[in-house]
Short mmCIF file of C-alpha atoms and ligand atoms in Angstrom, two decimals:
data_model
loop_
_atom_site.label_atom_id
_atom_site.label_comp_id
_atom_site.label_asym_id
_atom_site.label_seq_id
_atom_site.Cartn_x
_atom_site.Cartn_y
_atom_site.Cartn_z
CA UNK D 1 71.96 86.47 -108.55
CA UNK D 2 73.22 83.69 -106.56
CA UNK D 3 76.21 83.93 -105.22
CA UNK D 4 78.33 81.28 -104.75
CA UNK D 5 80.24 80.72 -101.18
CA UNK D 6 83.97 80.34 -101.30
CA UNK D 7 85.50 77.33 -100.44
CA UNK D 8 87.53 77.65 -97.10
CA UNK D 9 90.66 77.08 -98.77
CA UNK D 10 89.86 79.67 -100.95
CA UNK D 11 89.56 82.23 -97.84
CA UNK D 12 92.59 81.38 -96.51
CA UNK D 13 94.22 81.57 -100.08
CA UNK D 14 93.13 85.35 -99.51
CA UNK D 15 94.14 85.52 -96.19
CA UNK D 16 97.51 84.87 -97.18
CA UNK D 17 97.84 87.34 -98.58
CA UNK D 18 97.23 90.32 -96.43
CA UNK D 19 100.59 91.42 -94.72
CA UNK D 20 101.08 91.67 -90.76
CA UNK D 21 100.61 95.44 -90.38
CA UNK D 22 103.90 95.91 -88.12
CA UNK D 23 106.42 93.43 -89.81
CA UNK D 24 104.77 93.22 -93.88
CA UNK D 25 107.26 90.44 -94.92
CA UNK D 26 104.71 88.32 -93.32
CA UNK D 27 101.51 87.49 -93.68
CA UNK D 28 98.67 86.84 -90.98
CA UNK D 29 99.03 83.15 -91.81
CA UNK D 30 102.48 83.35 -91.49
CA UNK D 31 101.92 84.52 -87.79
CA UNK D 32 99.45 81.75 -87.03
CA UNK D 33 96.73 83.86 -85.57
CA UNK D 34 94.42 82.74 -88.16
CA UNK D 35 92.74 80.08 -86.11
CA UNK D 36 89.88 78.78 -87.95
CA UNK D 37 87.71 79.56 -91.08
CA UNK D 38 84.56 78.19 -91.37
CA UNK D 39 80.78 78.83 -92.64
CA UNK D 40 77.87 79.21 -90.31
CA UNK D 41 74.96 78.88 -92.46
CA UNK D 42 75.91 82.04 -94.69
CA UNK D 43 78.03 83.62 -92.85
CA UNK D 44 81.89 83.46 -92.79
CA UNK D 45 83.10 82.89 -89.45
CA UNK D 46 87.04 83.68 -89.33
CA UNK D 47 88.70 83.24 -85.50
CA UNK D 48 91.52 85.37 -84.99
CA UNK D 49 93.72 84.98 -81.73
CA UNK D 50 95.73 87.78 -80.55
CA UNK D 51 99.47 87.69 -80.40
CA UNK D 52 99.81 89.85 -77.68
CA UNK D 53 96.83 91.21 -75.23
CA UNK D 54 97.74 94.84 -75.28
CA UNK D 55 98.97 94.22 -79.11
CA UNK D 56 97.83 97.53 -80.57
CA UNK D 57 98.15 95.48 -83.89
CA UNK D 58 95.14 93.59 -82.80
CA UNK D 59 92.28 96.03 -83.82
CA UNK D 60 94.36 96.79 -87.28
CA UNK D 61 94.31 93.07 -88.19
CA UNK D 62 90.61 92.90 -87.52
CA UNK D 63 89.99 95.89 -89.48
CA UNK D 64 92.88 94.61 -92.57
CA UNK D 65 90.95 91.34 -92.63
CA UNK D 66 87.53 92.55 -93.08
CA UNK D 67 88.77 94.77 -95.40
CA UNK D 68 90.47 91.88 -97.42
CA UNK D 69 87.38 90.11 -97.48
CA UNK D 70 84.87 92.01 -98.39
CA UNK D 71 87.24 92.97 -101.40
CA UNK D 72 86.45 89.43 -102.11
CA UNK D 73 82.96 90.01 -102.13
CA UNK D 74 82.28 88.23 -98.62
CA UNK D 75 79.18 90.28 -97.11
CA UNK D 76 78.39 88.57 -94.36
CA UNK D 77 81.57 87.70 -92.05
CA UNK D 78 81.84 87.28 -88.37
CA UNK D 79 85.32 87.39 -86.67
CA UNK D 80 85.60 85.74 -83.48
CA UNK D 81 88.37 86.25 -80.70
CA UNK D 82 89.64 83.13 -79.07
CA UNK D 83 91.90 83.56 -76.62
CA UNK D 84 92.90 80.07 -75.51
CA UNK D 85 94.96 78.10 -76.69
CA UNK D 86 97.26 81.26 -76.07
CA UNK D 87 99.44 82.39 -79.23
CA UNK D 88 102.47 80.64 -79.60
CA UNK D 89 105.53 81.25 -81.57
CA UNK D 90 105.24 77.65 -82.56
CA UNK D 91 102.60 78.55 -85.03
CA UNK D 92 104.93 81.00 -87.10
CA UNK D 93 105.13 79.14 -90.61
CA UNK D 94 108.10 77.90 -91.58
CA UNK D 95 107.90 80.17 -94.57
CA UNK D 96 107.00 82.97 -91.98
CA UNK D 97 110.23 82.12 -90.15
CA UNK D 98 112.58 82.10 -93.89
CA UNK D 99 110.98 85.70 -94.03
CA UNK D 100 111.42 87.07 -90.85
CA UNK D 101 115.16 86.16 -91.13
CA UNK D 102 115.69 87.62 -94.69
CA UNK D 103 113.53 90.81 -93.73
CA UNK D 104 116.34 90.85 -90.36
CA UNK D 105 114.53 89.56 -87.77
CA UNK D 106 115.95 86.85 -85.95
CA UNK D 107 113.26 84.07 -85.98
CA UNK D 108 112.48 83.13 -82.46
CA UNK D 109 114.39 80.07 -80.75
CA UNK D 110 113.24 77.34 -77.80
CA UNK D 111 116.43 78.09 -76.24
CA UNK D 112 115.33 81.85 -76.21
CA UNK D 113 117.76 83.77 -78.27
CA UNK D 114 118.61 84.17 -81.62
CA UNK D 115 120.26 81.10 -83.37
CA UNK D 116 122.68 83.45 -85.22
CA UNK D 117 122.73 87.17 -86.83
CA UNK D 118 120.30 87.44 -89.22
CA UNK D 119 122.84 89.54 -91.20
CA UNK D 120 126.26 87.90 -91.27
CA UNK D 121 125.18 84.41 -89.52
CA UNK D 122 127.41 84.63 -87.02
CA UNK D 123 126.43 82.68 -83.77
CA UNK D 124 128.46 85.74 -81.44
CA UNK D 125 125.61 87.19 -80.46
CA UNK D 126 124.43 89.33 -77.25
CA UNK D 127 121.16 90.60 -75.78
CA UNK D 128 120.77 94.27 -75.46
CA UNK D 129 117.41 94.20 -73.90
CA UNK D 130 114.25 91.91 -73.56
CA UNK D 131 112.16 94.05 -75.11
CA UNK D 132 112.22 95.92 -78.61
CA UNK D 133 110.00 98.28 -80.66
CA UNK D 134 106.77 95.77 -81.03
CA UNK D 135 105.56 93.78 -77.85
CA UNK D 136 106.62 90.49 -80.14
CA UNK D 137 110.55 91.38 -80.37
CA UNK D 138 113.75 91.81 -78.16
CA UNK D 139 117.10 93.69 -78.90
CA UNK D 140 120.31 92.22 -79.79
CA UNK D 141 123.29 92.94 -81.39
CA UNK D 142 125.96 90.92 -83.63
CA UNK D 143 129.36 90.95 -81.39
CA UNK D 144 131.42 90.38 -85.05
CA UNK D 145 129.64 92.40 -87.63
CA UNK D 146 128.72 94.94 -84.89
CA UNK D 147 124.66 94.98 -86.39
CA UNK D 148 122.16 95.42 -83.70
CA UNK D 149 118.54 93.63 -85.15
CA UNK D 150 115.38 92.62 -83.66
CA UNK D 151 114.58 89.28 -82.55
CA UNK D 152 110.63 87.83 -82.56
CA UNK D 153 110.75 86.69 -78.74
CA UNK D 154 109.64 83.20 -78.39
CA UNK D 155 106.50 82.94 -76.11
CA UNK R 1 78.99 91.39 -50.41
CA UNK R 2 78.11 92.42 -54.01
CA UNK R 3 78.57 89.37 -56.55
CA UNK R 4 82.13 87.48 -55.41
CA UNK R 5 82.64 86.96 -59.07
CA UNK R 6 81.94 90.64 -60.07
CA UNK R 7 84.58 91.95 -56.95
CA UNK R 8 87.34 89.00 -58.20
CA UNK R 9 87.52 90.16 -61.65
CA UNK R 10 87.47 93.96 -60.79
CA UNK R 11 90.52 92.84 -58.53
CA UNK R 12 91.95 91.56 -61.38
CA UNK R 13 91.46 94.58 -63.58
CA UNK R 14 92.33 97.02 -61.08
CA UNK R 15 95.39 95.14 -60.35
CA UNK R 16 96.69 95.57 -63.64
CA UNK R 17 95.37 98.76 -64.53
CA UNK R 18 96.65 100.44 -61.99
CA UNK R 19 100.32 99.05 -62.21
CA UNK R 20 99.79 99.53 -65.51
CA UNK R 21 99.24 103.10 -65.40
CA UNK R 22 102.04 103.49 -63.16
CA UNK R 23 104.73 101.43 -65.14
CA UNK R 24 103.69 103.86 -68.12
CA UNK R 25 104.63 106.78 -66.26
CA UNK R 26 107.73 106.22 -67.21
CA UNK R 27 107.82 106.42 -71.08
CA UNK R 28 110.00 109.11 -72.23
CA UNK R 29 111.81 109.63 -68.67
CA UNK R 30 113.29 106.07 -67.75
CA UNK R 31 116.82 105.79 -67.26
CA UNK R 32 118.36 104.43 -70.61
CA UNK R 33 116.44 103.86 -73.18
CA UNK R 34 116.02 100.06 -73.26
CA UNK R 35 114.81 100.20 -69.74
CA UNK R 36 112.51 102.87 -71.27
CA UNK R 37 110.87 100.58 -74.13
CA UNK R 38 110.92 97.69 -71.46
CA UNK R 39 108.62 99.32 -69.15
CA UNK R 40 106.71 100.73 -71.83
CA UNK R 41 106.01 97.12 -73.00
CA UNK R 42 105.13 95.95 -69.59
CA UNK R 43 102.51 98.88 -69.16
CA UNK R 44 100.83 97.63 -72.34
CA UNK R 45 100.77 94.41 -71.73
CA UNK R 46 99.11 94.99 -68.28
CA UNK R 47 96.71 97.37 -69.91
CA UNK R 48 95.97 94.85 -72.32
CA UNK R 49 95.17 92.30 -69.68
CA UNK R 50 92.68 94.76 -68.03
CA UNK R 51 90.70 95.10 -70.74
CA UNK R 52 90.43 91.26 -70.92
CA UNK R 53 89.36 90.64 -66.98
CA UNK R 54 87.44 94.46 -66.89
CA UNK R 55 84.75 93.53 -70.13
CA UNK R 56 84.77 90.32 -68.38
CA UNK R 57 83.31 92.45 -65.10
CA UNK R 58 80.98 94.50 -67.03
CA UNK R 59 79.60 91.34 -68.60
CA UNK R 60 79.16 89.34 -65.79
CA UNK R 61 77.54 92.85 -63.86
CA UNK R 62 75.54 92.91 -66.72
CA UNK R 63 74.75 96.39 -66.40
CA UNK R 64 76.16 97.33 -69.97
CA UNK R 65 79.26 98.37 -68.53
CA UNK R 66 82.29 97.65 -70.82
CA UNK R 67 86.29 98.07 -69.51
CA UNK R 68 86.63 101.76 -70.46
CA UNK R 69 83.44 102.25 -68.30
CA UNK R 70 85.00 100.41 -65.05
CA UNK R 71 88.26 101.71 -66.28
CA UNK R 72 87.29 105.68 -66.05
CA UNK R 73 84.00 106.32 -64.51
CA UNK R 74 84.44 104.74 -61.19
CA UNK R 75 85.53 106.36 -57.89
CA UNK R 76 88.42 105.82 -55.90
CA UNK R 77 86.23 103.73 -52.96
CA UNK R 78 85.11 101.61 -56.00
CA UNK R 79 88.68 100.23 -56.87
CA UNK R 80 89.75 96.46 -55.47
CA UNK R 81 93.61 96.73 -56.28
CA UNK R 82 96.45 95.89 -53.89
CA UNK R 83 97.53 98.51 -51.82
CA UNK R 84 101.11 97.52 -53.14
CA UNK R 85 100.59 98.61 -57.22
CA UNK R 86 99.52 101.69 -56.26
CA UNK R 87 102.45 102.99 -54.25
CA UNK R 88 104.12 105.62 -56.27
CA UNK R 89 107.19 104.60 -58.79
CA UNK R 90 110.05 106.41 -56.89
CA UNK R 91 113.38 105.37 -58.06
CA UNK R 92 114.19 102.99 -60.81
CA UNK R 93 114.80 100.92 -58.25
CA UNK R 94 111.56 101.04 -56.43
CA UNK R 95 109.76 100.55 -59.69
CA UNK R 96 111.79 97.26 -60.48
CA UNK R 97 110.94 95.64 -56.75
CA UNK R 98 107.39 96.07 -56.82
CA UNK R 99 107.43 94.82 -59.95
CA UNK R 100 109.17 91.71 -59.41
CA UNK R 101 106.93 91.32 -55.90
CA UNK R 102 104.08 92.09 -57.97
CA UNK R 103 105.48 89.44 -60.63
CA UNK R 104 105.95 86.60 -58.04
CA UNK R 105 102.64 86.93 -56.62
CA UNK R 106 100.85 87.41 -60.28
CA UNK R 107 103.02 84.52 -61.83
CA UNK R 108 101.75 82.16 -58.91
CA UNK R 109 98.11 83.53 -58.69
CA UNK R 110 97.18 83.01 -62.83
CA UNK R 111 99.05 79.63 -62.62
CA UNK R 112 96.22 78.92 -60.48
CA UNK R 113 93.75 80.10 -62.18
CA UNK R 114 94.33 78.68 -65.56
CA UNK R 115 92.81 75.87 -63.59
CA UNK R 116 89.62 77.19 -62.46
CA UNK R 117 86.03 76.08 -62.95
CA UNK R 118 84.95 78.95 -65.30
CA UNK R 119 86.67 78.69 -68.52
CA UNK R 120 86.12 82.58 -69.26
CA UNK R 121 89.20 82.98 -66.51
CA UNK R 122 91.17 80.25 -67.19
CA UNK R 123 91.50 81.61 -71.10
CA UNK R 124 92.43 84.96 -69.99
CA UNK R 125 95.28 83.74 -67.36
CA UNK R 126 96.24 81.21 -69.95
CA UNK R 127 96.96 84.57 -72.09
CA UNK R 128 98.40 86.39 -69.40
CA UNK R 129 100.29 84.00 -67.70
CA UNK R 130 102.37 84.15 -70.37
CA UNK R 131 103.36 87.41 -70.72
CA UNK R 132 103.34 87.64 -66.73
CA UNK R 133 106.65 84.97 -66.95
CA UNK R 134 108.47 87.32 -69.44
CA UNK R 135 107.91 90.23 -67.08
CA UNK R 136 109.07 88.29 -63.98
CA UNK R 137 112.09 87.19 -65.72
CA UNK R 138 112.96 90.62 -66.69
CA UNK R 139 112.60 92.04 -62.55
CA UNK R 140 114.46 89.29 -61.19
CA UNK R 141 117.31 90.13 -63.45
CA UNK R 142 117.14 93.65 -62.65
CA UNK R 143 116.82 92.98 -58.83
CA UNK R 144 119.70 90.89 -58.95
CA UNK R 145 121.83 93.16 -60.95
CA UNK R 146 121.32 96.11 -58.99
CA UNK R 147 121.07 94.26 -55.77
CA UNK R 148 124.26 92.85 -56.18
CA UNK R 149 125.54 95.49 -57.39
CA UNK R 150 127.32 98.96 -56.57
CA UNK R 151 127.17 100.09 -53.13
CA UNK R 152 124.54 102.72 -54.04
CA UNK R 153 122.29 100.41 -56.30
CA UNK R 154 122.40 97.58 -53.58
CA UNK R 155 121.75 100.45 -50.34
CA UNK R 156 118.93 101.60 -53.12
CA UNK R 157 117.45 98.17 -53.76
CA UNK R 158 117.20 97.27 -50.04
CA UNK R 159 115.45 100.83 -49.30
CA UNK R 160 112.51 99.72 -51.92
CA UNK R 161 112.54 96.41 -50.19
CA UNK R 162 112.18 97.77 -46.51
CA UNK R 163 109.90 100.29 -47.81
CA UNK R 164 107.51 97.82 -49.99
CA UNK R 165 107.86 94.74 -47.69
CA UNK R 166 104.60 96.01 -45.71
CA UNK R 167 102.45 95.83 -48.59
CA UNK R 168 103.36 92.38 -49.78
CA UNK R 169 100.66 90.12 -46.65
CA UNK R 170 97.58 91.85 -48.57
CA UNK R 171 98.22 89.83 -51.70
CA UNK R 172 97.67 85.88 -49.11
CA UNK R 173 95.01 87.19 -46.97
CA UNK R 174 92.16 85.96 -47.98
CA UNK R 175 88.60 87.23 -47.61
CA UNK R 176 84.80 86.51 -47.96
CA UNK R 177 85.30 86.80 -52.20
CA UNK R 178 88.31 84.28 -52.21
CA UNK R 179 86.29 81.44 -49.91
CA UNK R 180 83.48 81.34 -52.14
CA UNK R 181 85.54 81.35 -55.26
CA UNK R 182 87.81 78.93 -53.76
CA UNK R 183 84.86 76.80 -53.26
CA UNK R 184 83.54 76.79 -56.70
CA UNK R 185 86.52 76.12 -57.97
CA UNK R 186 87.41 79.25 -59.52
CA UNK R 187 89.85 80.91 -58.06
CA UNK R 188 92.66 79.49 -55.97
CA UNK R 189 92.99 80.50 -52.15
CA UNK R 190 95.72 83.06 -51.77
CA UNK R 191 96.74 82.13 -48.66
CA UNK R 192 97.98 78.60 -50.28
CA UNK R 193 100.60 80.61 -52.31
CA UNK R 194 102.54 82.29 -49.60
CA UNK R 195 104.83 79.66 -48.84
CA UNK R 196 105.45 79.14 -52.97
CA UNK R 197 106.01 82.93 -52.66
CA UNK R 198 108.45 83.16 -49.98
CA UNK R 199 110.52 80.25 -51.04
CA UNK R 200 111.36 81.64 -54.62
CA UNK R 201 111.65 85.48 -53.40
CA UNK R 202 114.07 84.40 -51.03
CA UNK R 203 116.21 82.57 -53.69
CA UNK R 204 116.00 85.82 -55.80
CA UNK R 205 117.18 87.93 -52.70
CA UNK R 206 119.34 85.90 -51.01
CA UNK R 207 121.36 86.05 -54.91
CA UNK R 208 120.37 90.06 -55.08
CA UNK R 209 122.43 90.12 -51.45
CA UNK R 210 119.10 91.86 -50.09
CA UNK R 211 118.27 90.96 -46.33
CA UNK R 212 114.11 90.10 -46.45
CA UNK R 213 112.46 92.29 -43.59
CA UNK R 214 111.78 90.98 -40.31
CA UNK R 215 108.26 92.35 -39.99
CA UNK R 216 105.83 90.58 -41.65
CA UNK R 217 103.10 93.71 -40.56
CA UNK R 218 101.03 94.43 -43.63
CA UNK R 219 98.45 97.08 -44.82
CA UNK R 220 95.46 95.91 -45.73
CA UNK R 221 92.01 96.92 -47.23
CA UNK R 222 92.76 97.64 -51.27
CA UNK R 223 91.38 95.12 -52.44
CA UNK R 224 88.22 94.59 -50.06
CA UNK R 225 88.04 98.27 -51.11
CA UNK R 226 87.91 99.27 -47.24
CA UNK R 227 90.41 101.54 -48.00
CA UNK R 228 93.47 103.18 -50.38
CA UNK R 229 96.22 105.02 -50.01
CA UNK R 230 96.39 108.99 -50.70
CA UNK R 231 97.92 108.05 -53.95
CA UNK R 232 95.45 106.71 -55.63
CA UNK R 233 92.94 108.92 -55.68
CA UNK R 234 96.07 111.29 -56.96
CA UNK R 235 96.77 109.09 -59.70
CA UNK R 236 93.23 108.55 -61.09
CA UNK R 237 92.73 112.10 -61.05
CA UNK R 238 95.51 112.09 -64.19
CA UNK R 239 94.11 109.16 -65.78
CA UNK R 240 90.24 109.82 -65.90
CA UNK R 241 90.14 113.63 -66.22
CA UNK R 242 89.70 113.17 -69.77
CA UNK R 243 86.95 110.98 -69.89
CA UNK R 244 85.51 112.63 -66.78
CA UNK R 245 85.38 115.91 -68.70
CA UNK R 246 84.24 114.81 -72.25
CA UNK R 247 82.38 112.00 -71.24
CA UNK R 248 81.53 109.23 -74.28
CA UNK R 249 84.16 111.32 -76.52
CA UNK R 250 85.51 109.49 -79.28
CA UNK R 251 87.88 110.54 -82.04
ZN1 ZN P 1 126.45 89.83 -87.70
#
């Protein structure tokens, strides 16, 4: 039987559609650590870039993407880790960034905090710590509806 | 000399996995919770880092050794880190000043590097670099706030600064390893950095109210592997019994 290879779109169609293991409102498009997805002869070459380097996400994704993939029927698949150029917030999705904020994460900021609470919208906000319950968040809290929530630090 | 390149990135490593270690000593006893998730981070993201720069090492030694390999099976007289990260945690405070002289150093040393001739290093200080920022940003905040800050925070601060002063010349002096990686392009001299160092510490403590000590005396011979402190051999004791005991177990 001959098998027909996916179109790259296709792949990243399916991509799409498998959820970031620690926040599932998003996917791992949304995150932009998809890098590239490409064929090398018959293999499927996806590049995948870490978000953070001690991310214990990091061997889930690999392991959520193969999965995906060879639910697709994809046998022979190769995923690459490319480290530079680093992760950057800037790759979030905008529709990554609408979900985030619906889901109650603040979605992260240049100016490096939280544009307003994700719950009420008010800009009276306040930093409770730098660092929150994933290596990609920080704590702060609403100073008028008193709501603490997570926001996805900008790096 | 065994292979400069080999001994640089097992500096590296060691750096990082032996702060790392210590900074996750912590979890579950820090003093407020937030301060507990915040180190907690930090530790991971060093470990994360030393898995980067130690399979790096094992695939430049080429002797199929991988990070977990370096990591656990070597010997205290085999590890290259700063005398400085392997001083014990003490007080909250303690912890918090060698991280931010830690910090300083790191931030200036991978800002380097993301220049050098081997693109293998530059990617992996690229990384690091920033998550390095974050964590100096974080210990010059907390050096400042409990510098300047109650009488017994600021008397505490300046005891971790008199006490960890001595261990901060060992991160400039150079050596045989830096010269030839400085001449290849791969690693920036470390001696270049000191006056970048002592400019923006001394912002940080002159603002923190902390007086810098007058002695500029330092320990050396952690990271030429000459020689380490009793605590170290303490420490790795705790980490590698495990794989020392059940070596190659998996679960
Ligand atoms: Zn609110």
């Amino acid at each position: 039987m001959v098998v027909e290879k996916p179109l790259t779109e296709t792949v990243w169609a399916w991509l799409d559609a498998v959820p970031d293991p620690e926040i599932p409102v998003i996917s791992l498009v949304d995150l932009g650590i998809i890098r590239d997805v490409s064929w090398q002869d018959d293999t499927l070459e996806v590049t995948v870039t870490p978000t953070y380097s001690g991310c214990p996400a990091t061997r889930i994704i690999n392991l959520d993407i193969e999965t995906a993939l060879r639910d697709q029927g994809i046998e022979k698949l190769r995923l690459k880790t490319q480290l530079s150029p680093a992760w950057t917030t800037d790759w979030l999705t905008a529709r990554g960034r609408e979900r985030l904020e619906s889901y109650g994460i603040a979605p992260p900021q240049p100016a490096g905090g939280p544009a307003h609470c994700p719950q009420c919208k008010s800009g009276n906000v306040e930093r409770i710590s730098q660092y929150g319950s994933t290596p990609c968040k920080a704590q702060w809290r609403c100073c008028d509806c008193l709501e603490p929530f997570d926001y996805f630090k900008c790096i | 000399m065994s292979d400069p390149l080999f001994e640089f990135l097992c500096r590296m490593g060691d750096n990082t996995l032996v702060l790392g270690h210590r900074v996750s000593e912590w979890c579950g006893t820090a003093p407020v919770l937030e301060e507990d998730i915040a180190l907690a981070n930090t530790a991971l993201d060093l470990i994360g880092q030393t898995t980067l720069w130690l399979n790096l090492a094992g695939e430049v030694e080429g002797r199929g050794r991988d990070a977990d390999a370096l990591a656990f099976r070597r010997d205290v007289w085999d590890f290259r880190n700063l005398f400085l990260v392997e001083q014990p945690n003490g007080d909250f405070g303690q912890t918090m000043m060698r991280q931010f002289l830690f910090d300083s150093w790191h931030r200036l040393y991978l800002t380097g590097l993301t220049e050098s001739s081997d693109a293998r290093i530059s990617a992996i200080a690229e990384k690091s670099l920033k998550e390095v920022s974050y964590h100096l940003d974080r210990a010059t905040d907390t050096v400042i706030g409990l510098g300047d800050g109650t009488e017994e925070s600021h008397a505490r601060m300046q005891a971790a600064l008199d006490r960890l002063w001595p261990f901060v010349g060992e991160m400039f002096a150079g050596d045989a390893v830096d010269a030839a990686l400085a001449r290849q392009g791969t690693a920036p001299d470390p001696a270049k950095l000191r006056s970048g160092f002592d400019e923006q510490v001394g912002k940080v403590l002159a603002e923190a109210t902390l007086v810098r000590p007058d002695s500029d005396f330092a320990h050396k011979g952690g990271k030429t592997g000459t020689r380490h402190s009793e605590h170290l051999g303490h420490m790795l004791a705790q980490m590698q019994w495990l794989q020392r005991a059940y070596p190659d177990a998996t679960w």
